[in-house]
mmCIF file of C-alpha atoms in Angstrom:
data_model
loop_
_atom_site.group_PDB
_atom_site.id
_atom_site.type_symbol
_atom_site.label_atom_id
_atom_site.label_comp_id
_atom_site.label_asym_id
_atom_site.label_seq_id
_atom_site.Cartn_x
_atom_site.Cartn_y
_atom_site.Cartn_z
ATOM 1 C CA UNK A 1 6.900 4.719 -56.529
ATOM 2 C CA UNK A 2 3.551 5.680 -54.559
ATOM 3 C CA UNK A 3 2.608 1.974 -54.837
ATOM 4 C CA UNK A 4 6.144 1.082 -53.371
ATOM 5 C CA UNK A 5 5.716 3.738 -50.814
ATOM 6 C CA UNK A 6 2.332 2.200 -49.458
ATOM 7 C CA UNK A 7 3.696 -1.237 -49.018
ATOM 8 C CA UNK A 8 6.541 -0.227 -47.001
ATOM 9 C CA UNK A 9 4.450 2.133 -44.443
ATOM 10 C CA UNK A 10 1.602 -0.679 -44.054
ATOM 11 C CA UNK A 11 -1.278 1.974 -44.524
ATOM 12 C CA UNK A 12 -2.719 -0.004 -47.374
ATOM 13 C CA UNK A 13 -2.227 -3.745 -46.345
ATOM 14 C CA UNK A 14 -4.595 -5.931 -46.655
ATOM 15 C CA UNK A 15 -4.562 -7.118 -43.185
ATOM 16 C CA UNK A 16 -5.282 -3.575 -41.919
ATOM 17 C CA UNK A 17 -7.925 -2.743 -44.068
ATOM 18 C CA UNK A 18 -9.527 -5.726 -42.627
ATOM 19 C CA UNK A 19 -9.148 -4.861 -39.612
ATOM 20 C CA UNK A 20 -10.425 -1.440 -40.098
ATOM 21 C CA UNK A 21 -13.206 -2.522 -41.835
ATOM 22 C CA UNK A 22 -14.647 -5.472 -38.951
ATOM 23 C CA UNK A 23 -14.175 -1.984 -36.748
ATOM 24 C CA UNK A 24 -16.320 -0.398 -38.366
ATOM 25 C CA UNK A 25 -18.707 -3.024 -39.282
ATOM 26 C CA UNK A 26 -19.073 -3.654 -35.353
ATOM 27 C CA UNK A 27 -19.713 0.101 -34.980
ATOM 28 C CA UNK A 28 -21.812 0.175 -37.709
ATOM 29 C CA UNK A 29 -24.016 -2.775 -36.178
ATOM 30 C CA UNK A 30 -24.272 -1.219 -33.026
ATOM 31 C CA UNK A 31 -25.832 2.383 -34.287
ATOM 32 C CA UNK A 32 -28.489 0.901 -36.241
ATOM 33 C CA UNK A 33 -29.804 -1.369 -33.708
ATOM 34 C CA UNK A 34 -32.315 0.228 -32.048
ATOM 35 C CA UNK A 35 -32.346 -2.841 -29.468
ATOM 36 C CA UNK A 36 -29.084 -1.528 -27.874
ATOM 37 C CA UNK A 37 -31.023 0.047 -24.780
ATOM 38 C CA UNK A 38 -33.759 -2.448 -24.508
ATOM 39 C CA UNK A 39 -31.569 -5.864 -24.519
ATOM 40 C CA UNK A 40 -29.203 -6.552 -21.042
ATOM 41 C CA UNK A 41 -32.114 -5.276 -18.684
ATOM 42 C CA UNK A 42 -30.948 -8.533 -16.378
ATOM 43 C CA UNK A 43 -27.482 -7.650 -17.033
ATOM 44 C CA UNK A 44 -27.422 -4.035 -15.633
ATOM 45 C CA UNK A 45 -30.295 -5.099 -12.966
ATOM 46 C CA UNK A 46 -27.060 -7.365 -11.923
ATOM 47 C CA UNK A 47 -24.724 -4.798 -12.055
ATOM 48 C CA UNK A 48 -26.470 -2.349 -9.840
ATOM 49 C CA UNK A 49 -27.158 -5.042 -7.492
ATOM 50 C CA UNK A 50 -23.509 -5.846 -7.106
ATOM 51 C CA UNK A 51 -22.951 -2.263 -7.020
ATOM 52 C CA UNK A 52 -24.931 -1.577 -3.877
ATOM 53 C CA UNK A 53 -23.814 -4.981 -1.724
ATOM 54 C CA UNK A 54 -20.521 -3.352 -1.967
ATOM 55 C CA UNK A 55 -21.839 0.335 -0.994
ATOM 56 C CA UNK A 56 -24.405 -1.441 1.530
ATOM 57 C CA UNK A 57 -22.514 -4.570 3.269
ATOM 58 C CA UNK A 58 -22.571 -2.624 6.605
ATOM 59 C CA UNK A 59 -26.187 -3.172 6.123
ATOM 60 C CA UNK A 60 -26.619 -6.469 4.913
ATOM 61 C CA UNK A 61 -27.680 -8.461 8.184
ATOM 62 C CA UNK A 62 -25.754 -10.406 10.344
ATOM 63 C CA UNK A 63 -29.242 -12.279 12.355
ATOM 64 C CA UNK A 64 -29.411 -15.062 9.141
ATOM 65 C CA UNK A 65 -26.127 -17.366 9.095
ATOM 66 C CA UNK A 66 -24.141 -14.196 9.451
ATOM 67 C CA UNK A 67 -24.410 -13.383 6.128
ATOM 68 C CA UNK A 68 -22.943 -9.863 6.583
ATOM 69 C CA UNK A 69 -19.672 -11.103 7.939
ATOM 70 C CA UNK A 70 -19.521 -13.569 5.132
ATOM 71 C CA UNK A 71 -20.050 -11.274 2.230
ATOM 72 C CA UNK A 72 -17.314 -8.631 3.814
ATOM 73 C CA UNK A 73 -14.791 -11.058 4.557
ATOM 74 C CA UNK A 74 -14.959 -12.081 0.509
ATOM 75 C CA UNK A 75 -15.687 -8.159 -0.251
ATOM 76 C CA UNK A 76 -12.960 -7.509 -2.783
ATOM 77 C CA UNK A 77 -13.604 -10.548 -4.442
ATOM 78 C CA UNK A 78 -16.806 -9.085 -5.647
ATOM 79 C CA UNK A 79 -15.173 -7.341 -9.251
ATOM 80 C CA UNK A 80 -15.091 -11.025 -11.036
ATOM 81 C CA UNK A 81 -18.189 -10.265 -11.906
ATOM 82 C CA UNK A 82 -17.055 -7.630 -13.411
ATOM 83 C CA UNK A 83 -15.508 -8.912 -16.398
ATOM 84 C CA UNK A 84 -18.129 -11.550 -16.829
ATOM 85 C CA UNK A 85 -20.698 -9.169 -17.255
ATOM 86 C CA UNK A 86 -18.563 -7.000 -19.569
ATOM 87 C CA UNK A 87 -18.116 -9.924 -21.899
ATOM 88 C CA UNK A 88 -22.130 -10.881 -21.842
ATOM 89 C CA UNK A 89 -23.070 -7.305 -22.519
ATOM 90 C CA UNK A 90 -20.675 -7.017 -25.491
ATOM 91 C CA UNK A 91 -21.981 -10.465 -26.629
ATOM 92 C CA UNK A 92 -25.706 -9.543 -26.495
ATOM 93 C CA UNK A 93 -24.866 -6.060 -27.732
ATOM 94 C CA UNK A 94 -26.273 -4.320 -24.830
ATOM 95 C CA UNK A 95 -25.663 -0.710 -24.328
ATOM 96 C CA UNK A 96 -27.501 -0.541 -21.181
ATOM 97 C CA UNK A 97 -25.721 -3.163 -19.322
ATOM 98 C CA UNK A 98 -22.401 -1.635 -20.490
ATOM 99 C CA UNK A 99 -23.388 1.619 -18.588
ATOM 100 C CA UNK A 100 -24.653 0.023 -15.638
ATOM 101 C CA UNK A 101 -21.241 -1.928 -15.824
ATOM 102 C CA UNK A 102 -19.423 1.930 -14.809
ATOM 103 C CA UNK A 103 -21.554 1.634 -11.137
ATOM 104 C CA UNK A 104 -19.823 -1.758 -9.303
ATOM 105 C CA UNK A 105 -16.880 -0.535 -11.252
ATOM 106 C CA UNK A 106 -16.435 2.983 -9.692
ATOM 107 C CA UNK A 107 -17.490 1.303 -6.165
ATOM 108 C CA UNK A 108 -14.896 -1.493 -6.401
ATOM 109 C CA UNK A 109 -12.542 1.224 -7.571
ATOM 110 C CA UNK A 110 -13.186 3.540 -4.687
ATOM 111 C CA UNK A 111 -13.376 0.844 -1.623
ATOM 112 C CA UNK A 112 -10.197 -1.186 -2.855
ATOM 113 C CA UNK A 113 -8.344 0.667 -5.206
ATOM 114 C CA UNK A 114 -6.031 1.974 -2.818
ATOM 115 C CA UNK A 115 -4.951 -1.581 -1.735
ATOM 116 C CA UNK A 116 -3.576 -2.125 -5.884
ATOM 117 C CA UNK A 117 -0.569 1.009 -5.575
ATOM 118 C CA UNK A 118 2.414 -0.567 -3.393
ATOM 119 C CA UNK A 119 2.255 1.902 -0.502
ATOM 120 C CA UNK A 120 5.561 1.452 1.404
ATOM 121 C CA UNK A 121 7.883 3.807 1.734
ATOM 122 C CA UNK A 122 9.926 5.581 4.404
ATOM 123 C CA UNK A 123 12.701 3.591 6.819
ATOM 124 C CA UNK A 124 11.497 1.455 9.935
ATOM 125 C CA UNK A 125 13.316 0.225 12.883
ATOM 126 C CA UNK A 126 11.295 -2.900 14.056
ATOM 127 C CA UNK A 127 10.291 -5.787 11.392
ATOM 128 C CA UNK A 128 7.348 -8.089 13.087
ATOM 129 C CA UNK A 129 6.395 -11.160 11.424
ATOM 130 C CA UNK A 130 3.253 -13.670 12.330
ATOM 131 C CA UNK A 131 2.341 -17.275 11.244
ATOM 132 C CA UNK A 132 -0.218 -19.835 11.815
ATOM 133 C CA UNK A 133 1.815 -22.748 11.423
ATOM 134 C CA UNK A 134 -0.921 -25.805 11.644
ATOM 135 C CA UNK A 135 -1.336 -27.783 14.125
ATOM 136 C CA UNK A 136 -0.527 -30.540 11.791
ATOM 137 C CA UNK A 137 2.764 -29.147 10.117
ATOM 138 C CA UNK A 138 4.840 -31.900 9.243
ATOM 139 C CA UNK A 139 7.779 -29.772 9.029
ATOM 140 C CA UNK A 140 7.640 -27.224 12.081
ATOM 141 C CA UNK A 141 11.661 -26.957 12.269
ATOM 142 C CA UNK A 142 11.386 -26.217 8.687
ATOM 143 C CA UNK A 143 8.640 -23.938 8.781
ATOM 144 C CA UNK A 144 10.068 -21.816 11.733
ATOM 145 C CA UNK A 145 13.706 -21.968 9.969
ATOM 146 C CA UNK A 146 11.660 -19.785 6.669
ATOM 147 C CA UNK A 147 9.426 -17.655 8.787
ATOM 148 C CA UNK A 148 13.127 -16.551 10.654
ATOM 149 C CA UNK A 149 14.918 -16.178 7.418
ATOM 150 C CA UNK A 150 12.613 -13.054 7.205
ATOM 151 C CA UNK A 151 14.876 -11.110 9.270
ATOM 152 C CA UNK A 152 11.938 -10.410 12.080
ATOM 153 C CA UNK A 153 12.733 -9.171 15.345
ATOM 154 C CA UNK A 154 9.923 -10.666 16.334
ATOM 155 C CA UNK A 155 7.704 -13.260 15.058
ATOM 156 C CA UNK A 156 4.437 -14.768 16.314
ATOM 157 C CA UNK A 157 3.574 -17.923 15.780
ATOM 158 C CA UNK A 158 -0.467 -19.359 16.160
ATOM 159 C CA UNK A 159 -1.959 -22.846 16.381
ATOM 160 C CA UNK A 160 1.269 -24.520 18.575
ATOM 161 C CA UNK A 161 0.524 -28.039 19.008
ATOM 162 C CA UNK A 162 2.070 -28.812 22.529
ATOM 163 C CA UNK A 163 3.998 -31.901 21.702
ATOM 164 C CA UNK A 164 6.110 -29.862 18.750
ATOM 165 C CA UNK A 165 7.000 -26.589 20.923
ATOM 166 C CA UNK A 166 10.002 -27.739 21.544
ATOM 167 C CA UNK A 167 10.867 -28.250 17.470
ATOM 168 C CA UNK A 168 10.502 -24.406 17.157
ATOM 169 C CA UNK A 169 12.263 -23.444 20.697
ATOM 170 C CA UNK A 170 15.235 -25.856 18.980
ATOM 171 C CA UNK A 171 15.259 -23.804 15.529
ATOM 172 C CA UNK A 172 14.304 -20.330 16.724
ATOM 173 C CA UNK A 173 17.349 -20.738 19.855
ATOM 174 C CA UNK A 174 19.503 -19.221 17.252
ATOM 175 C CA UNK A 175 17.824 -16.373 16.216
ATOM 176 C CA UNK A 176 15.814 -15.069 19.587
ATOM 177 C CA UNK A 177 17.278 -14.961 22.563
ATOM 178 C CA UNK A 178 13.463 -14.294 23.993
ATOM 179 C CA UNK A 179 10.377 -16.095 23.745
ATOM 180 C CA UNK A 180 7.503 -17.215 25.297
ATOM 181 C CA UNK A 181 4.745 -19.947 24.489
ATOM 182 C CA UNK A 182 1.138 -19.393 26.118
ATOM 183 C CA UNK A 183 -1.198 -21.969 25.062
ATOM 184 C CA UNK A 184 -0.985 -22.005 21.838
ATOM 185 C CA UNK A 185 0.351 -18.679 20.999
ATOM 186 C CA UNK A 186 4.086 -17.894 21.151
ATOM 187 C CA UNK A 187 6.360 -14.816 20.330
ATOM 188 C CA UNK A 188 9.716 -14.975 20.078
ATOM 189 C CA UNK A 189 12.199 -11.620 19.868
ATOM 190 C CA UNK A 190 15.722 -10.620 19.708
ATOM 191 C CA UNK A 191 14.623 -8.052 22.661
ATOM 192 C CA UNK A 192 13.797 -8.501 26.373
ATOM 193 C CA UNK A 193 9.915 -9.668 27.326
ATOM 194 C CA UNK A 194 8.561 -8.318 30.425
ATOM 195 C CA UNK A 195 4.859 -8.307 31.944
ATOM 196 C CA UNK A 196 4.486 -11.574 29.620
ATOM 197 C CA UNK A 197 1.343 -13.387 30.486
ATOM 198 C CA UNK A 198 -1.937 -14.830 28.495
ATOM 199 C CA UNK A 199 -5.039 -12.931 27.485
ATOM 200 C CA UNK A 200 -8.416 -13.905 28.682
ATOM 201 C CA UNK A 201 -10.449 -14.192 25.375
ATOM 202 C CA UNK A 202 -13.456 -16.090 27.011
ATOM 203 C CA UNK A 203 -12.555 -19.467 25.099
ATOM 204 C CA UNK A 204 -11.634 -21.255 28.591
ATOM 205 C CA UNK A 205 -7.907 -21.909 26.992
ATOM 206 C CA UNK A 206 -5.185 -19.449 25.993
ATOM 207 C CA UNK A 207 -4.979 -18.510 22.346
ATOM 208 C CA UNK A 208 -3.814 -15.093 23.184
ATOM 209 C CA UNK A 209 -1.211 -13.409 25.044
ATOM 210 C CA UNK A 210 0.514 -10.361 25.657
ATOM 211 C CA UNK A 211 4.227 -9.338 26.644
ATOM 212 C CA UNK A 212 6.159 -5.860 27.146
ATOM 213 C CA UNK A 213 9.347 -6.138 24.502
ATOM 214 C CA UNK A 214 12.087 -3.414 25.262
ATOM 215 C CA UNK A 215 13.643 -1.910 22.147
ATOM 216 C CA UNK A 216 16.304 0.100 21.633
ATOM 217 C CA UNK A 217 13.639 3.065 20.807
ATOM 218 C CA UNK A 218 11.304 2.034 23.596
ATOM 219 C CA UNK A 219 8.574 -0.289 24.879
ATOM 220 C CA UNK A 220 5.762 -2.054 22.753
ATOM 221 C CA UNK A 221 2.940 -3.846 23.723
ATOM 222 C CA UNK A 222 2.791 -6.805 22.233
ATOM 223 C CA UNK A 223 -0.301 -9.156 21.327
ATOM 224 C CA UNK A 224 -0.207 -12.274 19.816
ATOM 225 C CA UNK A 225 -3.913 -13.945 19.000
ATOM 226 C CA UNK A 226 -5.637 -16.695 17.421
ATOM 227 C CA UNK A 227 -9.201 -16.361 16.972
ATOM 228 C CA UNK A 228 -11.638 -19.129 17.110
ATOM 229 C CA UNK A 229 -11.982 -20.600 13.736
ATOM 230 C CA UNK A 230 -15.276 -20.144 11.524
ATOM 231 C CA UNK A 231 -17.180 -22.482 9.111
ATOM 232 C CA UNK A 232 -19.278 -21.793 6.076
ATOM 233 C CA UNK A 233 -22.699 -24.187 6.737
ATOM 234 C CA UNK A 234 -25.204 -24.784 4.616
ATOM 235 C CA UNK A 235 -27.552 -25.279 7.604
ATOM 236 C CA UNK A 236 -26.487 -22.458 9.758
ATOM 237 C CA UNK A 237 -24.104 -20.434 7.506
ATOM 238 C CA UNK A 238 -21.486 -18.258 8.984
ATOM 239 C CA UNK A 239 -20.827 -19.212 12.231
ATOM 240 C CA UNK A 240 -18.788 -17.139 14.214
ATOM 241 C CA UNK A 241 -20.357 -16.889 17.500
ATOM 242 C CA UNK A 242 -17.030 -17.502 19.153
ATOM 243 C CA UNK A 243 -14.878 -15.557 16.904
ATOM 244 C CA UNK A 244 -16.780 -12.479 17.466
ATOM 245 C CA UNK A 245 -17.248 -13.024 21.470
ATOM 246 C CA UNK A 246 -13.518 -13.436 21.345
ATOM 247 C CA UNK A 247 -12.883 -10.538 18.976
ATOM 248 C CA UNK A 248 -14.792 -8.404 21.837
ATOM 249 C CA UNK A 249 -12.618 -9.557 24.341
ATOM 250 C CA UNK A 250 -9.605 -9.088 22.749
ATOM 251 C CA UNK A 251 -10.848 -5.444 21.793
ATOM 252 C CA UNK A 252 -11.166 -4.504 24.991
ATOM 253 C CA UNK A 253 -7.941 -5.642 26.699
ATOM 254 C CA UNK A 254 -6.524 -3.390 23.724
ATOM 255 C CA UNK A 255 -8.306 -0.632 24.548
ATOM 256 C CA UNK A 256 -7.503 -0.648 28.099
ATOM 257 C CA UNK A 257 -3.968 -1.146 27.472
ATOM 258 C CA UNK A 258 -1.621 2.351 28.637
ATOM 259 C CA UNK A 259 1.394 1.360 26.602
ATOM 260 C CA UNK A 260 1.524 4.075 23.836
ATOM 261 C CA UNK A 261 2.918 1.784 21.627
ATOM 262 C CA UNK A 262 0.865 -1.947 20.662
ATOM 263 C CA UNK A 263 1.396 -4.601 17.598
ATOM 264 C CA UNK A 264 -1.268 -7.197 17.279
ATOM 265 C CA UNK A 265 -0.240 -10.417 15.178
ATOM 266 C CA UNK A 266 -2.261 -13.423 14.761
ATOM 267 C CA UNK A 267 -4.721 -15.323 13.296
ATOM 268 C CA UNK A 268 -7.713 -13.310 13.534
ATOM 269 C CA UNK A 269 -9.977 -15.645 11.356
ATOM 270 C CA UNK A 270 -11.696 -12.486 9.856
ATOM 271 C CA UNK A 271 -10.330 -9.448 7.479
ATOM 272 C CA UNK A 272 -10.684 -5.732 7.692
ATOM 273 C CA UNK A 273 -13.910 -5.367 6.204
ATOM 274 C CA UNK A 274 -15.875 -7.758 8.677
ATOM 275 C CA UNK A 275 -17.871 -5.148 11.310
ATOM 276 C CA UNK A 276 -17.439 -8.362 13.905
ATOM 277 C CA UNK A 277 -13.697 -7.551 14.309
ATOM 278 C CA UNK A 278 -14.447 -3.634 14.814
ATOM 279 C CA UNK A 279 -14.238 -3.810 18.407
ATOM 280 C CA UNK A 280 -10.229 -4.117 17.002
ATOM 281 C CA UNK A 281 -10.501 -2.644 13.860
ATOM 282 C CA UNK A 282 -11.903 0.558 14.798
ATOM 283 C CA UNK A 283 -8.544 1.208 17.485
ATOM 284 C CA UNK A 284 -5.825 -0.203 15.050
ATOM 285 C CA UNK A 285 -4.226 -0.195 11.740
ATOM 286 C CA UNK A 286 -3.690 -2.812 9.046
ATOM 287 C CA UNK A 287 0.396 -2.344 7.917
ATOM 288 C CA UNK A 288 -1.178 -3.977 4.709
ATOM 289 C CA UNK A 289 -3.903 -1.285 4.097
ATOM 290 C CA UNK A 290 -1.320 1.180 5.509
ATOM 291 C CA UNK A 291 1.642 0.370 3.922
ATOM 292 C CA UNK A 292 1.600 -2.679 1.902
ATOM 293 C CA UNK A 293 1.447 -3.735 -2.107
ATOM 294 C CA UNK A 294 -2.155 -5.427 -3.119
ATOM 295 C CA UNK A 295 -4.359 -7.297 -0.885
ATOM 296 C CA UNK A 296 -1.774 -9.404 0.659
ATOM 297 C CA UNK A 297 -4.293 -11.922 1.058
ATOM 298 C CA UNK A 298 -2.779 -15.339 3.849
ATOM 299 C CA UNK A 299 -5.098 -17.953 3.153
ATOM 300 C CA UNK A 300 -5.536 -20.647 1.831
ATOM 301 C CA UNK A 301 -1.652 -21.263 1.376
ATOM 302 C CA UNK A 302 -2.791 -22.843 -2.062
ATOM 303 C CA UNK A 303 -4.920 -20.157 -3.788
ATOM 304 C CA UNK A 304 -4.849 -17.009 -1.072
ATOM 305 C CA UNK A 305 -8.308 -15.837 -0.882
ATOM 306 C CA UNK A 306 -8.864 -13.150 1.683
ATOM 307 C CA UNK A 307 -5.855 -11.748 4.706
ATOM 308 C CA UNK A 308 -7.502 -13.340 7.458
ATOM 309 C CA UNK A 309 -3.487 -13.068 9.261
ATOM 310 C CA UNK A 310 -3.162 -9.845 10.509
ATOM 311 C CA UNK A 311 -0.749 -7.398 11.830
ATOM 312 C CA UNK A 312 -2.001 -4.220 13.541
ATOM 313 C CA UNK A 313 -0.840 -1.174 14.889
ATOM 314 C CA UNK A 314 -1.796 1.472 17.860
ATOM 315 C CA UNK A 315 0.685 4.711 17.843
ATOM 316 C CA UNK A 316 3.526 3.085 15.786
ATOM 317 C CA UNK A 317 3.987 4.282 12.255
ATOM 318 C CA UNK A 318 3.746 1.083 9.104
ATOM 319 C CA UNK A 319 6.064 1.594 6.294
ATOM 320 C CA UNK A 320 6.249 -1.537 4.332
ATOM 321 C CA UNK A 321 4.041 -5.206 4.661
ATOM 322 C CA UNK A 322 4.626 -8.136 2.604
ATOM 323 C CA UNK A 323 3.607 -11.821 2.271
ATOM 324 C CA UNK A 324 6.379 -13.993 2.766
ATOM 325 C CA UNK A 325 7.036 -17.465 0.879
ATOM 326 C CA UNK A 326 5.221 -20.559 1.752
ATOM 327 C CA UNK A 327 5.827 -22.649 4.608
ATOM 328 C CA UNK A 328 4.410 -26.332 5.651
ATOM 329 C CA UNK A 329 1.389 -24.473 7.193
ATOM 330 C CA UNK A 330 -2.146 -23.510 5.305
ATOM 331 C CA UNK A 331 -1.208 -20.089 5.640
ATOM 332 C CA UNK A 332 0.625 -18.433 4.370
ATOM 333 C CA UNK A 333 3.046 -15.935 6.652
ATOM 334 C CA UNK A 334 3.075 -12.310 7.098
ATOM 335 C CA UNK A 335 5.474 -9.357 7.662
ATOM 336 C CA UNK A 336 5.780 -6.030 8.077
ATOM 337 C CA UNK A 337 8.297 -2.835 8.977
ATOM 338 C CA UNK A 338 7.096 -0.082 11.244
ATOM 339 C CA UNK A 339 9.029 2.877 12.753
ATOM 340 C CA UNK A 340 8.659 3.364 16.101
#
């Protein structure tokens, strides 16, 4: 009967008593090797370093290929080292490295692990959406027709080639009885536009613009942008000369603006973390680090990499942002819900 009574539990299998014992042969291996503290020295060299780019990238220079701006705007993607370095250390059997593992670990945790909790919550009474919709869409009625489909009272669309405005006008005509196209911004809204015209982001064309939309709960400000695109060079880096002159310009016509109430959707070609964008950053908040689920990263469409799509508010209240599905476009669009 006792032999009957072990069979049926499990406690004596076999396949649990080999289990049990490779557990304790690993543990066993690991206290009587004295090398445990002197192997992985690399290893945990590698994990402070990654520990303090994250702590440091304010201070990591911007004067060589704008490597600063190029190591925030991949920030978060920083912990897949993470794992990589676990799996080494437990592979060489190095105790050391394991610790040093805890450092980039607790940073990561601490600068992004807000961003993993879905954050949304409350009831809003405007929904804003934004897409770049490339210049080369092959689809833009298409493309417009999903971005719509989002339910936005107003949406923002970037990169407006001027031969296919009048595809999106023809789509959007059901859906907004209001819109405007400056250069090659547009925003289109179920609400009256007033005070519409472009903003002067020192590019010598109009990729921005700004309009006054009335809502039933009162008047917004607002700004629909496309940045000046970067590029990753192996000769010169980073370059974002433009971006950030036009980031400054941009910044300012935001800060001088009296409305109490401002959304800013565009392409900004840059994410929360890059200082060159803090002439924006620093008077604005992101509805996805506000309000959203995860990173909500917007590009590329194919295999999102950073949220370099934004939507930002001044003296408006976020409750929920989302990524919505992909269009045509190599970006993917954004939304978000914010109470006024």
């Amino acid at each position: 009967m006792a032999q009957a009574y072990k069979t049926e539990t499990g406690n004596g299998s076999p396949q649990n008593g080999r289990t049990g014992a490779r557990f304790r042969s690993l543990l066993d291996g690991w206290r009587g090797d004295s090398g445990i503290w002197r192997r992985g020295l690399v290893l945990a060299a590698l994990a402070v370093l990654i520990a303090l780019l994250m702590i440091l990238h304010a201070q990591v220079p911007n004067r060589i290929g704008n490597l600063g701006s190029l190591s925030e705007t991949f920030l978060p993607w920083f912990a897949v080292f993470i794992p990589v370095i676990l799996v080494v250390a437990v592979v060489r059997r190095s105790a050391t490295a394991l610790i040093a593992l805890l450092l980039p670990s607790i940073v990561w945790l601490n600068l992004f692990g807000g961003l993993i909790a879905d954050k949304s919550g409350g009831t809003g009474n405007l929904t804003v959406a934004t897409h770049n919709v490339n210049a080369g869409n092959p689809d833009p009625e298409g493309t417009a027709k999903k971005v719509a489909a989002s339910g936005a009272d107003l949406l923002a669309l970037q990169e407006l080639p001027g031969g296919q405005v009048t595809a999106y006008e023809r789509a959007l005509a059901g859906t907004y009885k209001y819109h405007s196209v400056q250069g090659t911004v547009g925003l289109w809204s179920k609400y009256p536009m007033t005070d519409t015209a472009p903003v002067d982001i020192r590019l010598g064309w109009t990729r921005a613009m700004r309009s006054t939309v009335r809502t039933p709960e009162g008047a917004v400000a607002v700004y629909v942008a496309h940045m000046p695109s970067v590029r990753v060079k192996l000769n010169a880096g980073f370059t974002a000369n433009q971006r950030d002159n036009s980031a400054d310009a941009l910044g300012e016509a935001i800060a001088h603006d009296r409305t109490g109430k401002i959304v800013l959707l565009g392409d900004l070609n840059g994410t929360m973390n890059d200082r060159s964008l803090r002439s924006i950053t620093s008077q604005m908040r992101s509805t996805q680090g506000a309000a959203g689920d995860g990173f909500g990263f917007s590009w590329p469409a194919s295999f999102p990499m950073a949220r370099i799509d934004q939507i930002m508010v001044k003296g408006v209240e976020p409750v929920s942002s989302w990524t919505l599905p992909q269009t045509d476009s190599d970006h993917l669009p954004i939304a978000a819900r914010i109470r006024l």
